[in-house]
Short mmCIF file of C-alpha atoms and ligand atoms in Angstrom, two decimals:
data_model
loop_
_atom_site.label_atom_id
_atom_site.label_comp_id
_atom_site.label_asym_id
_atom_site.label_seq_id
_atom_site.Cartn_x
_atom_site.Cartn_y
_atom_site.Cartn_z
CA MET A 1 191.96 -5.57 -8.03
CA PHE A 2 194.45 -8.32 -7.42
CA PHE A 3 198.03 -8.23 -6.23
CA GLN A 4 198.87 -11.87 -7.05
CA LYS A 5 195.91 -12.95 -9.17
CA ASP A 6 197.21 -16.41 -10.08
CA ILE A 7 197.57 -17.32 -6.41
CA GLU A 8 194.44 -15.57 -5.19
CA THR A 9 192.24 -17.39 -7.73
CA MET A 10 193.79 -20.89 -7.62
CA SER A 11 191.35 -23.79 -7.82
CA ARG A 12 190.44 -25.41 -4.51
CA LYS A 13 192.20 -28.57 -5.65
CA ASP A 14 195.42 -26.69 -6.33
CA ILE A 15 195.18 -24.81 -3.03
CA GLU A 16 194.76 -28.05 -1.13
CA GLU A 17 197.64 -29.74 -2.94
CA LEU A 18 199.88 -26.80 -2.19
CA GLN A 19 198.79 -26.71 1.45
CA LEU A 20 199.42 -30.41 1.91
CA LYS A 21 202.91 -30.13 0.44
CA LYS A 22 203.72 -27.12 2.60
CA LEU A 23 202.20 -28.63 5.74
CA ARG A 24 204.38 -31.73 5.46
CA ALA A 25 207.45 -29.60 4.86
CA GLN A 26 206.56 -27.42 7.83
CA VAL A 27 206.17 -30.44 10.13
CA GLN A 28 209.62 -31.62 9.09
CA PHE A 29 211.07 -28.14 9.52
CA CYS A 30 209.64 -27.85 13.05
CA MET A 31 210.89 -31.34 13.95
CA ASP A 32 214.38 -30.50 12.76
CA ASN A 33 214.73 -27.03 14.17
CA VAL A 34 212.57 -26.51 17.26
CA PRO A 35 213.27 -28.84 20.21
CA PHE A 36 209.78 -28.16 21.62
CA TYR A 37 208.15 -29.45 18.44
CA HIS A 38 210.59 -32.32 18.14
CA GLU A 39 209.46 -33.54 21.52
CA ARG A 40 205.74 -32.80 20.97
CA LEU A 41 205.56 -34.41 17.56
CA THR A 42 207.61 -37.45 18.57
CA LYS A 43 205.37 -37.99 21.57
CA ALA A 44 202.28 -37.74 19.36
CA GLY A 45 203.86 -40.09 16.80
CA VAL A 46 203.60 -37.51 14.00
CA THR A 47 206.01 -37.53 11.06
CA PRO A 48 205.45 -35.87 7.68
CA ASP A 49 204.61 -39.33 6.25
CA LYS A 50 201.67 -39.59 8.59
CA ILE A 51 200.11 -36.50 6.97
CA LYS A 52 198.61 -38.07 3.85
CA CYS A 53 195.75 -35.63 3.41
CA LEU A 54 194.90 -32.26 4.92
CA SER A 55 192.54 -33.70 7.50
CA ASP A 56 195.47 -35.70 8.92
CA ILE A 57 196.47 -32.40 10.51
CA ARG A 58 194.28 -33.68 13.35
CA TYR A 59 197.19 -35.83 14.54
CA ILE A 60 199.24 -32.73 15.31
CA PRO A 61 198.72 -31.39 18.85
CA TYR A 62 197.55 -27.81 19.26
CA THR A 63 199.97 -25.05 20.22
CA THR A 64 198.75 -22.51 22.76
CA LYS A 65 199.82 -19.13 24.03
CA ALA A 66 201.06 -20.87 27.19
CA ASP A 67 203.49 -22.92 25.05
CA ILE A 68 204.88 -19.71 23.60
CA ARG A 69 205.07 -18.08 27.01
CA ASP A 70 206.95 -21.08 28.40
CA HIS A 71 209.67 -20.54 25.80
CA TYR A 72 210.03 -16.80 26.26
CA PRO A 73 211.68 -15.02 24.55
CA TYR A 74 213.33 -16.95 21.70
CA GLY A 75 212.83 -20.62 22.60
CA LEU A 76 210.55 -21.40 19.65
CA PHE A 77 212.64 -19.64 16.98
CA ALA A 78 213.65 -22.09 14.27
CA VAL A 79 216.64 -20.28 12.79
CA PRO A 80 219.86 -18.85 14.25
CA MET A 81 219.68 -15.19 15.29
CA LYS A 82 221.90 -14.21 12.35
CA ASP A 83 218.94 -15.05 10.07
CA ILE A 84 216.40 -13.08 12.08
CA VAL A 85 216.02 -9.55 10.70
CA ARG A 86 213.05 -8.26 12.72
CA ILE A 87 211.52 -8.85 16.13
CA HIS A 88 207.99 -7.88 17.15
CA ALA A 89 206.04 -8.64 20.30
CA SER A 90 202.42 -8.54 21.36
CA SER A 91 201.66 -6.27 24.24
CA GLY A 92 199.90 -8.94 26.30
CA THR A 93 197.73 -7.65 29.09
CA THR A 94 199.20 -10.03 31.63
CA GLY A 95 202.76 -11.18 32.06
CA LYS A 96 205.47 -11.22 29.46
CA PRO A 97 204.89 -10.31 25.83
CA THR A 98 204.82 -12.89 23.04
CA VAL A 99 207.98 -12.49 20.99
CA VAL A 100 208.00 -13.11 17.25
CA GLY A 101 211.03 -13.28 14.94
CA TYR A 102 211.08 -12.85 11.16
CA THR A 103 213.60 -13.86 8.53
CA ARG A 104 213.97 -11.82 5.35
CA GLN A 105 211.68 -14.30 3.60
CA ASP A 106 209.07 -14.01 6.38
CA LEU A 107 209.01 -10.25 5.84
CA ASP A 108 208.61 -10.74 2.11
CA VAL A 109 205.66 -13.12 2.58
CA TRP A 110 204.16 -10.73 5.11
CA SER A 111 204.24 -7.72 2.81
CA ASP A 112 202.74 -9.82 -0.04
CA CYS A 113 199.84 -10.83 2.21
CA VAL A 114 199.22 -7.22 3.24
CA ALA A 115 199.54 -5.92 -0.33
CA ARG A 116 196.84 -8.42 -1.34
CA LEU A 117 194.24 -7.17 1.11
CA CYS A 118 195.00 -3.54 0.25
CA ALA A 119 194.68 -4.22 -3.50
CA ALA A 120 191.46 -6.19 -2.85
CA VAL A 121 189.63 -2.97 -1.94
CA GLY A 122 191.20 -0.94 -4.72
CA VAL A 123 194.23 0.68 -3.07
CA ASN A 124 196.82 1.43 -5.77
CA ASP A 125 200.06 3.29 -6.45
CA ASN A 126 198.27 6.64 -6.72
CA ASP A 127 197.15 6.44 -3.12
CA ILE A 128 198.51 8.32 -0.14
CA ALA A 129 198.20 6.12 2.94
CA GLN A 130 198.24 7.48 6.49
CA ILE A 131 199.26 4.81 8.97
CA SER A 132 197.73 5.73 12.32
CA PHE A 133 198.62 2.49 14.08
CA GLY A 134 201.34 2.83 16.70
CA TYR A 135 204.82 2.08 15.30
CA GLY A 136 206.85 -0.17 17.56
CA LEU A 137 206.67 -3.73 18.74
CA PHE A 138 203.02 -3.87 17.62
CA THR A 139 202.82 -5.50 14.19
CA GLY A 140 200.04 -3.29 12.80
CA ALA A 141 202.01 -0.27 11.65
CA LEU A 142 205.09 -1.88 10.09
CA GLY A 143 202.96 -4.70 8.68
CA LEU A 144 200.73 -2.31 6.74
CA HIS A 145 203.69 -0.05 5.97
CA TYR A 146 205.65 -2.58 3.91
CA GLY A 147 202.57 -4.02 2.22
CA LEU A 148 201.44 -0.58 1.10
CA GLU A 149 204.93 0.36 -0.08
CA LYS A 150 205.03 -2.86 -2.08
CA LEU A 151 201.88 -1.69 -3.86
CA GLY A 152 203.60 1.59 -4.61
CA CYS A 153 201.53 3.81 -2.28
CA ALA A 154 202.99 6.93 -0.71
CA VAL A 155 203.06 5.98 2.97
CA ILE A 156 202.75 8.56 5.76
CA PRO A 157 204.15 6.84 8.87
CA ILE A 158 202.50 9.21 11.36
CA SER A 159 201.87 6.52 14.02
CA SER A 160 199.01 6.86 16.51
CA GLY A 161 198.26 9.75 18.84
CA ASN A 162 198.23 13.53 18.54
CA THR A 163 194.81 13.38 16.97
CA LYS A 164 194.52 17.06 16.00
CA LYS A 165 197.72 16.73 14.02
CA GLN A 166 196.38 13.55 12.43
CA ALA A 167 193.35 15.52 11.25
CA MET A 168 195.52 18.33 9.88
CA ILE A 169 197.71 15.86 7.97
CA LEU A 170 194.64 14.08 6.59
CA LYS A 171 193.60 17.36 5.04
CA ASP A 172 196.91 18.99 4.13
CA PHE A 173 198.64 15.88 2.75
CA GLY A 174 195.56 14.77 0.83
CA THR A 175 195.45 11.36 2.50
CA THR A 176 193.33 8.93 0.47
CA VAL A 177 193.66 5.78 2.62
CA LEU A 178 193.44 5.70 6.41
CA ILE A 179 194.89 2.80 8.38
CA SER A 180 193.91 2.47 12.03
CA THR A 181 191.73 0.63 14.47
CA PRO A 182 188.03 1.31 13.86
CA SER A 183 187.74 2.98 17.25
CA TYR A 184 190.58 5.37 16.46
CA ALA A 185 189.04 6.20 13.08
CA MET A 186 185.80 7.03 14.89
CA TYR A 187 187.61 9.31 17.32
CA MET A 188 189.65 10.93 14.56
CA SER A 189 186.53 11.84 12.60
CA GLU A 190 185.06 13.50 15.71
CA VAL A 191 188.25 15.52 16.22
CA ALA A 192 188.53 16.45 12.53
CA HIS A 193 185.00 17.84 12.58
CA GLU A 194 185.64 19.68 15.85
CA CYS A 195 188.66 21.28 14.15
CA GLY A 196 186.29 22.56 11.47
CA ILE A 197 187.46 20.11 8.78
CA SER A 198 184.62 18.94 6.59
CA ASN A 199 184.58 15.73 4.58
CA GLU A 200 184.53 17.79 1.36
CA GLU A 201 187.98 19.13 2.24
CA LEU A 202 189.35 15.60 2.60
CA LYS A 203 190.39 13.22 -0.17
CA LEU A 204 189.84 10.12 1.97
CA ARG A 205 188.31 7.29 -0.03
CA ILE A 206 189.29 4.05 1.75
CA GLY A 207 189.70 2.94 5.36
CA LEU A 208 191.67 -0.22 6.12
CA PHE A 209 190.57 -1.04 9.64
CA GLY A 210 191.65 -3.95 11.75
CA SER A 211 193.25 -5.22 14.91
CA GLU A 212 189.97 -5.17 16.80
CA GLY A 213 186.37 -6.09 16.12
CA CYS A 214 183.94 -3.67 14.54
CA THR A 215 180.25 -4.36 14.05
CA ASP A 216 178.59 -3.41 10.76
CA ALA A 217 176.64 -0.76 12.62
CA LEU A 218 179.81 0.89 13.95
CA ARG A 219 181.41 0.60 10.54
CA ASP A 220 178.46 2.47 9.00
CA LYS A 221 178.93 5.26 11.52
CA ILE A 222 182.66 5.56 10.76
CA GLU A 223 182.01 5.55 7.03
CA GLN A 224 179.38 8.28 7.34
CA GLY A 225 181.63 10.24 9.70
CA PHE A 226 184.49 10.30 7.22
CA GLY A 227 182.74 9.70 3.89
CA LEU A 228 184.83 6.67 2.96
CA PHE A 229 184.51 2.95 2.18
CA SER A 230 186.24 0.58 4.55
CA THR A 231 187.27 -3.03 4.86
CA ASP A 232 188.24 -5.20 7.78
CA ASN A 233 191.51 -7.07 8.05
CA TYR A 234 192.61 -9.61 10.60
CA GLY A 235 195.83 -10.97 11.98
CA MET A 236 197.76 -11.57 15.15
CA SER A 237 201.38 -11.16 16.17
CA GLU A 238 201.92 -14.86 16.77
CA LEU A 239 200.86 -15.67 13.20
CA GLN A 240 202.80 -12.76 11.60
CA GLY A 241 200.65 -9.68 12.27
CA PRO A 242 198.11 -8.19 9.84
CA GLY A 243 197.67 -9.91 6.47
CA VAL A 244 196.35 -13.25 7.69
CA SER A 245 192.95 -12.44 6.19
CA GLY A 246 191.18 -9.42 4.76
CA GLU A 247 187.95 -8.39 3.09
CA CYS A 248 187.57 -7.61 -0.61
CA GLU A 249 185.21 -4.94 -1.91
CA TYR A 250 182.18 -7.26 -1.49
CA ARG A 251 182.77 -7.50 2.25
CA CYS A 252 181.33 -10.97 2.62
CA GLY A 253 184.04 -12.42 4.79
CA LEU A 254 187.79 -12.03 5.15
CA HIS A 255 189.80 -13.98 2.57
CA PHE A 256 192.53 -16.01 4.18
CA ALA A 257 195.96 -15.97 2.50
CA GLU A 258 195.51 -19.73 2.13
CA ASP A 259 198.82 -20.40 0.42
CA HIS A 260 200.52 -19.18 3.61
CA PHE A 261 198.00 -20.09 6.32
CA LEU A 262 195.90 -23.18 6.91
CA PRO A 263 192.81 -22.37 9.01
CA GLU A 264 190.56 -24.71 10.99
CA VAL A 265 187.63 -24.06 13.31
CA ILE A 266 187.33 -26.13 16.46
CA ASP A 267 185.02 -26.53 19.40
CA SER A 268 187.03 -24.67 22.03
CA GLU A 269 185.72 -26.86 24.84
CA THR A 270 186.32 -30.30 23.33
CA GLY A 271 189.06 -29.50 20.81
CA GLU A 272 187.08 -31.27 18.09
CA VAL A 273 187.45 -29.94 14.52
CA LEU A 274 184.13 -28.52 13.25
CA PRO A 275 182.77 -28.81 9.69
CA PRO A 276 182.84 -25.76 7.36
CA GLY A 277 180.30 -23.09 8.29
CA GLU A 278 180.15 -23.94 11.98
CA LYS A 279 181.08 -21.40 14.60
CA GLY A 280 184.03 -22.02 16.85
CA GLU A 281 187.60 -21.12 17.73
CA LEU A 282 189.96 -20.37 14.89
CA VAL A 283 193.11 -22.47 14.76
CA VAL A 284 195.81 -21.51 12.27
CA THR A 285 198.93 -23.20 10.94
CA PRO A 286 201.27 -20.81 9.13
CA LEU A 287 202.68 -22.71 6.15
CA SER A 288 205.62 -20.58 5.07
CA ARG A 289 207.22 -19.36 8.26
CA GLN A 290 210.89 -19.72 8.98
CA GLY A 291 211.70 -17.56 12.00
CA PHE A 292 208.85 -18.55 14.29
CA PRO A 293 206.88 -21.50 12.92
CA LEU A 294 203.75 -22.66 14.73
CA LEU A 295 201.61 -25.72 14.21
CA ARG A 296 197.87 -25.49 14.87
CA TYR A 297 197.93 -22.32 16.92
CA ARG A 298 194.79 -21.73 18.97
CA THR A 299 193.86 -18.10 18.41
CA LYS A 300 190.87 -17.99 20.78
CA ASP A 301 189.08 -15.88 18.16
CA ILE A 302 185.56 -17.02 17.35
CA THR A 303 184.47 -17.20 13.72
CA ARG A 304 183.20 -19.44 10.89
CA LEU A 305 184.83 -20.48 7.60
CA HIS A 306 183.12 -20.41 4.19
CA TYR A 307 184.69 -22.19 1.25
CA GLU A 308 182.41 -21.08 -1.62
CA LYS A 309 184.10 -18.93 -4.25
CA CYS A 310 183.53 -15.20 -3.76
CA ARG A 311 181.98 -12.85 -6.34
CA CYS A 312 185.34 -11.09 -6.60
CA GLY A 313 186.86 -14.23 -8.14
CA ARG A 314 188.99 -15.09 -5.14
CA THR A 315 188.92 -18.72 -4.17
CA HIS A 316 190.63 -18.48 -0.81
CA VAL A 317 188.45 -19.39 2.13
CA ARG A 318 186.55 -16.55 3.81
CA MET A 319 186.29 -16.21 7.55
CA GLU A 320 183.41 -14.29 9.06
CA LYS A 321 184.24 -11.17 11.00
CA VAL A 322 185.63 -12.19 14.35
CA GLN A 323 182.74 -12.32 16.76
CA GLY A 324 184.88 -12.08 19.86
CA ARG A 325 187.43 -14.09 21.73
CA SER A 326 186.51 -17.23 23.61
CA ASP A 327 187.95 -15.60 26.72
CA ASP A 328 185.84 -12.44 26.17
CA MET A 329 182.59 -14.29 26.21
CA LEU A 330 180.36 -13.16 29.05
CA LYS A 331 178.03 -15.51 30.75
CA ILE A 332 175.23 -13.45 32.13
CA ARG A 333 172.77 -15.47 34.14
CA GLY A 334 173.30 -18.45 31.90
CA VAL A 335 173.31 -16.61 28.57
CA ASN A 336 176.48 -16.50 26.51
CA VAL A 337 177.04 -13.03 25.12
CA PHE A 338 179.87 -11.41 23.19
CA PRO A 339 180.52 -7.69 23.63
CA SER A 340 180.14 -7.30 19.84
CA GLN A 341 176.50 -8.39 20.11
CA ILE A 342 175.84 -5.70 22.70
CA GLU A 343 177.50 -3.17 20.40
CA SER A 344 175.18 -4.21 17.53
CA VAL A 345 172.07 -3.78 19.62
CA MET A 346 173.12 -0.38 20.93
CA ALA A 347 174.18 0.88 17.50
CA ASN A 348 170.63 0.43 16.22
CA ILE A 349 169.05 2.66 18.83
CA GLU A 350 168.63 6.23 17.68
CA GLY A 351 170.04 8.90 19.96
CA ILE A 352 172.80 6.71 21.36
CA SER A 353 176.42 7.20 20.31
CA PRO A 354 178.88 4.41 19.41
CA HIS A 355 180.95 5.16 22.51
CA TYR A 356 180.31 2.72 25.30
CA GLU A 357 181.90 0.64 28.00
CA LEU A 358 180.81 -2.58 29.64
CA ILE A 359 181.27 -2.96 33.36
CA LEU A 360 181.18 -6.46 34.73
CA THR A 361 180.69 -7.33 38.36
CA ARG A 362 179.99 -10.58 40.13
CA LYS A 363 177.84 -11.29 43.14
CA ASN A 364 177.02 -14.74 44.48
CA TYR A 365 178.68 -16.37 41.45
CA THR A 366 176.46 -14.44 39.05
CA ASP A 367 177.79 -11.93 36.51
CA TYR A 368 176.11 -8.54 36.29
CA LEU A 369 176.51 -6.25 33.33
CA GLU A 370 176.25 -2.49 33.21
CA VAL A 371 176.36 -0.81 29.82
CA ARG A 372 177.53 2.80 30.07
CA ILE A 373 176.85 4.60 26.86
CA GLU A 374 176.90 8.19 25.65
CA ILE A 375 173.86 9.95 24.35
CA ILE A 376 174.35 12.05 21.23
CA ASP A 377 172.35 15.13 22.13
CA GLU A 378 173.26 16.64 25.49
CA HIS A 379 169.96 18.52 25.68
CA LEU A 380 168.38 15.20 26.46
CA LEU A 381 169.98 15.44 29.90
CA GLU A 382 167.53 18.23 30.68
CA SER A 383 164.52 15.97 30.20
CA PHE A 384 164.28 13.17 32.71
CA ALA A 385 161.31 11.66 30.90
CA ASP A 386 163.13 11.48 27.53
CA LEU A 387 166.21 10.08 29.17
CA GLU A 388 164.21 7.44 30.94
CA ARG A 389 162.41 6.49 27.73
CA LEU A 390 165.71 6.02 25.90
CA GLN A 391 167.17 4.04 28.75
CA LYS A 392 164.16 1.76 28.90
CA LYS A 393 164.36 1.23 25.15
CA ALA A 394 168.01 0.14 25.48
CA VAL A 395 167.25 -2.24 28.35
CA ASP A 396 164.29 -3.73 26.47
CA GLN A 397 166.22 -4.20 23.23
CA LEU A 398 169.04 -5.98 25.04
CA LYS A 399 166.50 -8.21 26.67
CA THR A 400 164.63 -8.96 23.44
CA VAL A 401 167.61 -9.48 21.15
CA LEU A 402 170.11 -11.10 23.47
CA GLY A 403 167.91 -12.33 26.27
CA ILE A 404 169.90 -10.63 28.99
CA GLN A 405 168.89 -8.21 31.67
CA ALA A 406 171.51 -5.48 31.87
CA LYS A 407 171.66 -2.15 33.59
CA VAL A 408 171.98 0.70 31.11
CA THR A 409 173.47 4.02 32.22
CA LEU A 410 173.23 6.90 29.79
CA VAL A 411 176.02 9.45 30.13
CA ALA A 412 176.75 12.88 28.64
CA PRO A 413 178.50 13.20 25.26
CA ARG A 414 182.32 13.03 25.35
CA THR A 415 182.53 11.49 28.81
CA ILE A 416 183.61 7.99 27.79
CA GLN A 417 187.27 7.51 27.06
CA ARG A 418 188.48 7.60 23.42
CA TYR A 419 191.24 5.29 22.13
CA GLU A 420 194.16 5.80 19.78
CA GLY A 421 194.73 2.05 19.38
CA LYS A 422 192.61 -0.92 20.34
CA ALA A 423 189.68 0.21 22.47
CA LYS A 424 189.37 -1.27 25.95
CA ARG A 425 185.65 -1.31 26.43
CA ILE A 426 185.34 -4.00 29.04
CA ILE A 427 185.96 -3.08 32.65
CA ASP A 428 186.01 -6.38 34.43
CA LYS A 429 185.53 -6.01 38.16
CA ARG A 430 184.41 -9.60 38.67
CA GLN A 431 187.46 -10.67 40.65
CA GLU A 432 187.35 -7.71 43.05
CA SER A 433 183.59 -7.72 43.45
CA GLU A 434 183.57 -11.37 44.40
CA ALA A 435 186.42 -11.01 46.87
O1 LIG B 501 196.20 -6.89 16.12
C1 LIG B 501 197.51 -7.64 14.24
C2 LIG B 501 196.81 -6.70 13.36
C3 LIG B 501 197.26 -5.41 13.24
C4 LIG B 501 195.70 -7.11 12.62
C5 LIG B 501 196.63 -4.53 12.38
C6 LIG B 501 195.07 -6.25 11.76
C7 LIG B 501 195.52 -4.95 11.64
P1 LIG B 501 197.73 -8.56 18.04
O2 LIG B 501 198.03 -7.25 18.67
O3 LIG B 501 198.59 -9.72 18.37
O4 LIG B 501 197.81 -8.44 16.48
O5 LIG B 501 196.23 -8.91 18.38
C8 LIG B 501 195.63 -10.05 17.85
O6 LIG B 501 193.47 -8.92 17.88
O7 LIG B 501 193.64 -12.46 18.20
C9 LIG B 501 192.00 -10.73 17.63
O8 LIG B 501 191.43 -11.02 18.89
C10 LIG B 501 192.16 -9.23 17.48
N1 LIG B 501 191.97 -8.82 16.08
C11 LIG B 501 192.90 -8.58 15.16
N2 LIG B 501 192.31 -8.20 14.00
C12 LIG B 501 190.97 -8.24 14.21
C13 LIG B 501 189.82 -7.96 13.43
C14 LIG B 501 197.09 -7.59 15.69
N3 LIG B 501 189.90 -7.55 12.17
C15 LIG B 501 194.18 -10.12 18.27
N4 LIG B 501 188.61 -8.15 14.00
C16 LIG B 501 193.44 -11.23 17.56
C17 LIG B 501 188.49 -8.56 15.29
C18 LIG B 501 190.76 -8.65 15.54
N5 LIG B 501 189.53 -8.81 16.07
#
């Protein structure tokens, strides 16, 4: 199903023409309204005339999170505050949050983008959508909220937390679409079953999961746990929030809203733009933003772009599921590993649950990894031999598939923390262990 079929199925030529026109306008808009960009672009000798084709975007310098932080809170806004109608901010683990302002038109574009990805998996005006993202400065809840309302869904703005109540509402309100992080969906299904709610009593049919990575293996477990079909959607506060890209029912990549966002993939070390299909850091230029425009924003998320038309009829470029963030990459005795790869390996070992944490330490400039993971059946704890066999299997698989030697610690069921929002599975003790 489409929300804006004519746009979502435009020919590549038309998309590129539109993007070029909007990119030039956006460069001018930034020049005229954001002193930071005026200075940056002038210094780089970039004017809209210099952008003659899309690849001329390479003349524009990248924008980084540090640039945003340096202009905290409103220094990069391009319109007067009277035209800003909403402010969000990313939580940011260190320092000040990243503040994002939206005009009325920005909100309208945002809800269109979200409505598209919801329609792409078959959500429609008969659906009852439970939004279990936290409402607040985080963009997830309100982003999905307005997109789903635009589609005509009945929205339940329950927010995150109080998981037993979530389970009760799922059942009593006949929720058909669940919106949350994949890790919260996983937790919620555990709690629902503990409360004696069976899948047959639920009307859930679709999960719209995003805001954090989720391997296919974990997705299968969530889908079995709840008896639903789910898609992945991607976004970030700096770029608007959710709605930047999302999967259709074929789940072969997340379609970018290419009329509003221009993606590139670069080598994060050299800054060089990579050809289609190559893996690297995603860089995005929003093409329609008024409140908080950005040019070539470095997301740090690692992915690939595929330009072939999708079976669903959409022509907009597909990005592969985010593999991790460039700053999440672990280097373990010379091998580059993303936490998502460890999750994939573990998810394929029978008897091990999807709940895990990764503990990183450093000794003599070398990173050490411990994977703490729950077993499913607690009776296993009574048999040292069985436990040891399972542990050895996990260590061997990590070694074979990823080429890393990690310590694996199996722990009892329900001993690893559960999350109501984005899971925090990496415990990084490298700084303290080296000190
Ligand atoms: O997480 C926006 C969002 C909300 C997207 C709800 C989808 C659904 P931030 O809090 O600013 O914004 O976090 C952005 O989260 O750079 C990625 O590293 C990660 N991320 C977001 N979506 C995905 C996803 C929202 N589908 C950061 N897969 C991004 C993997 C994701 N990582």
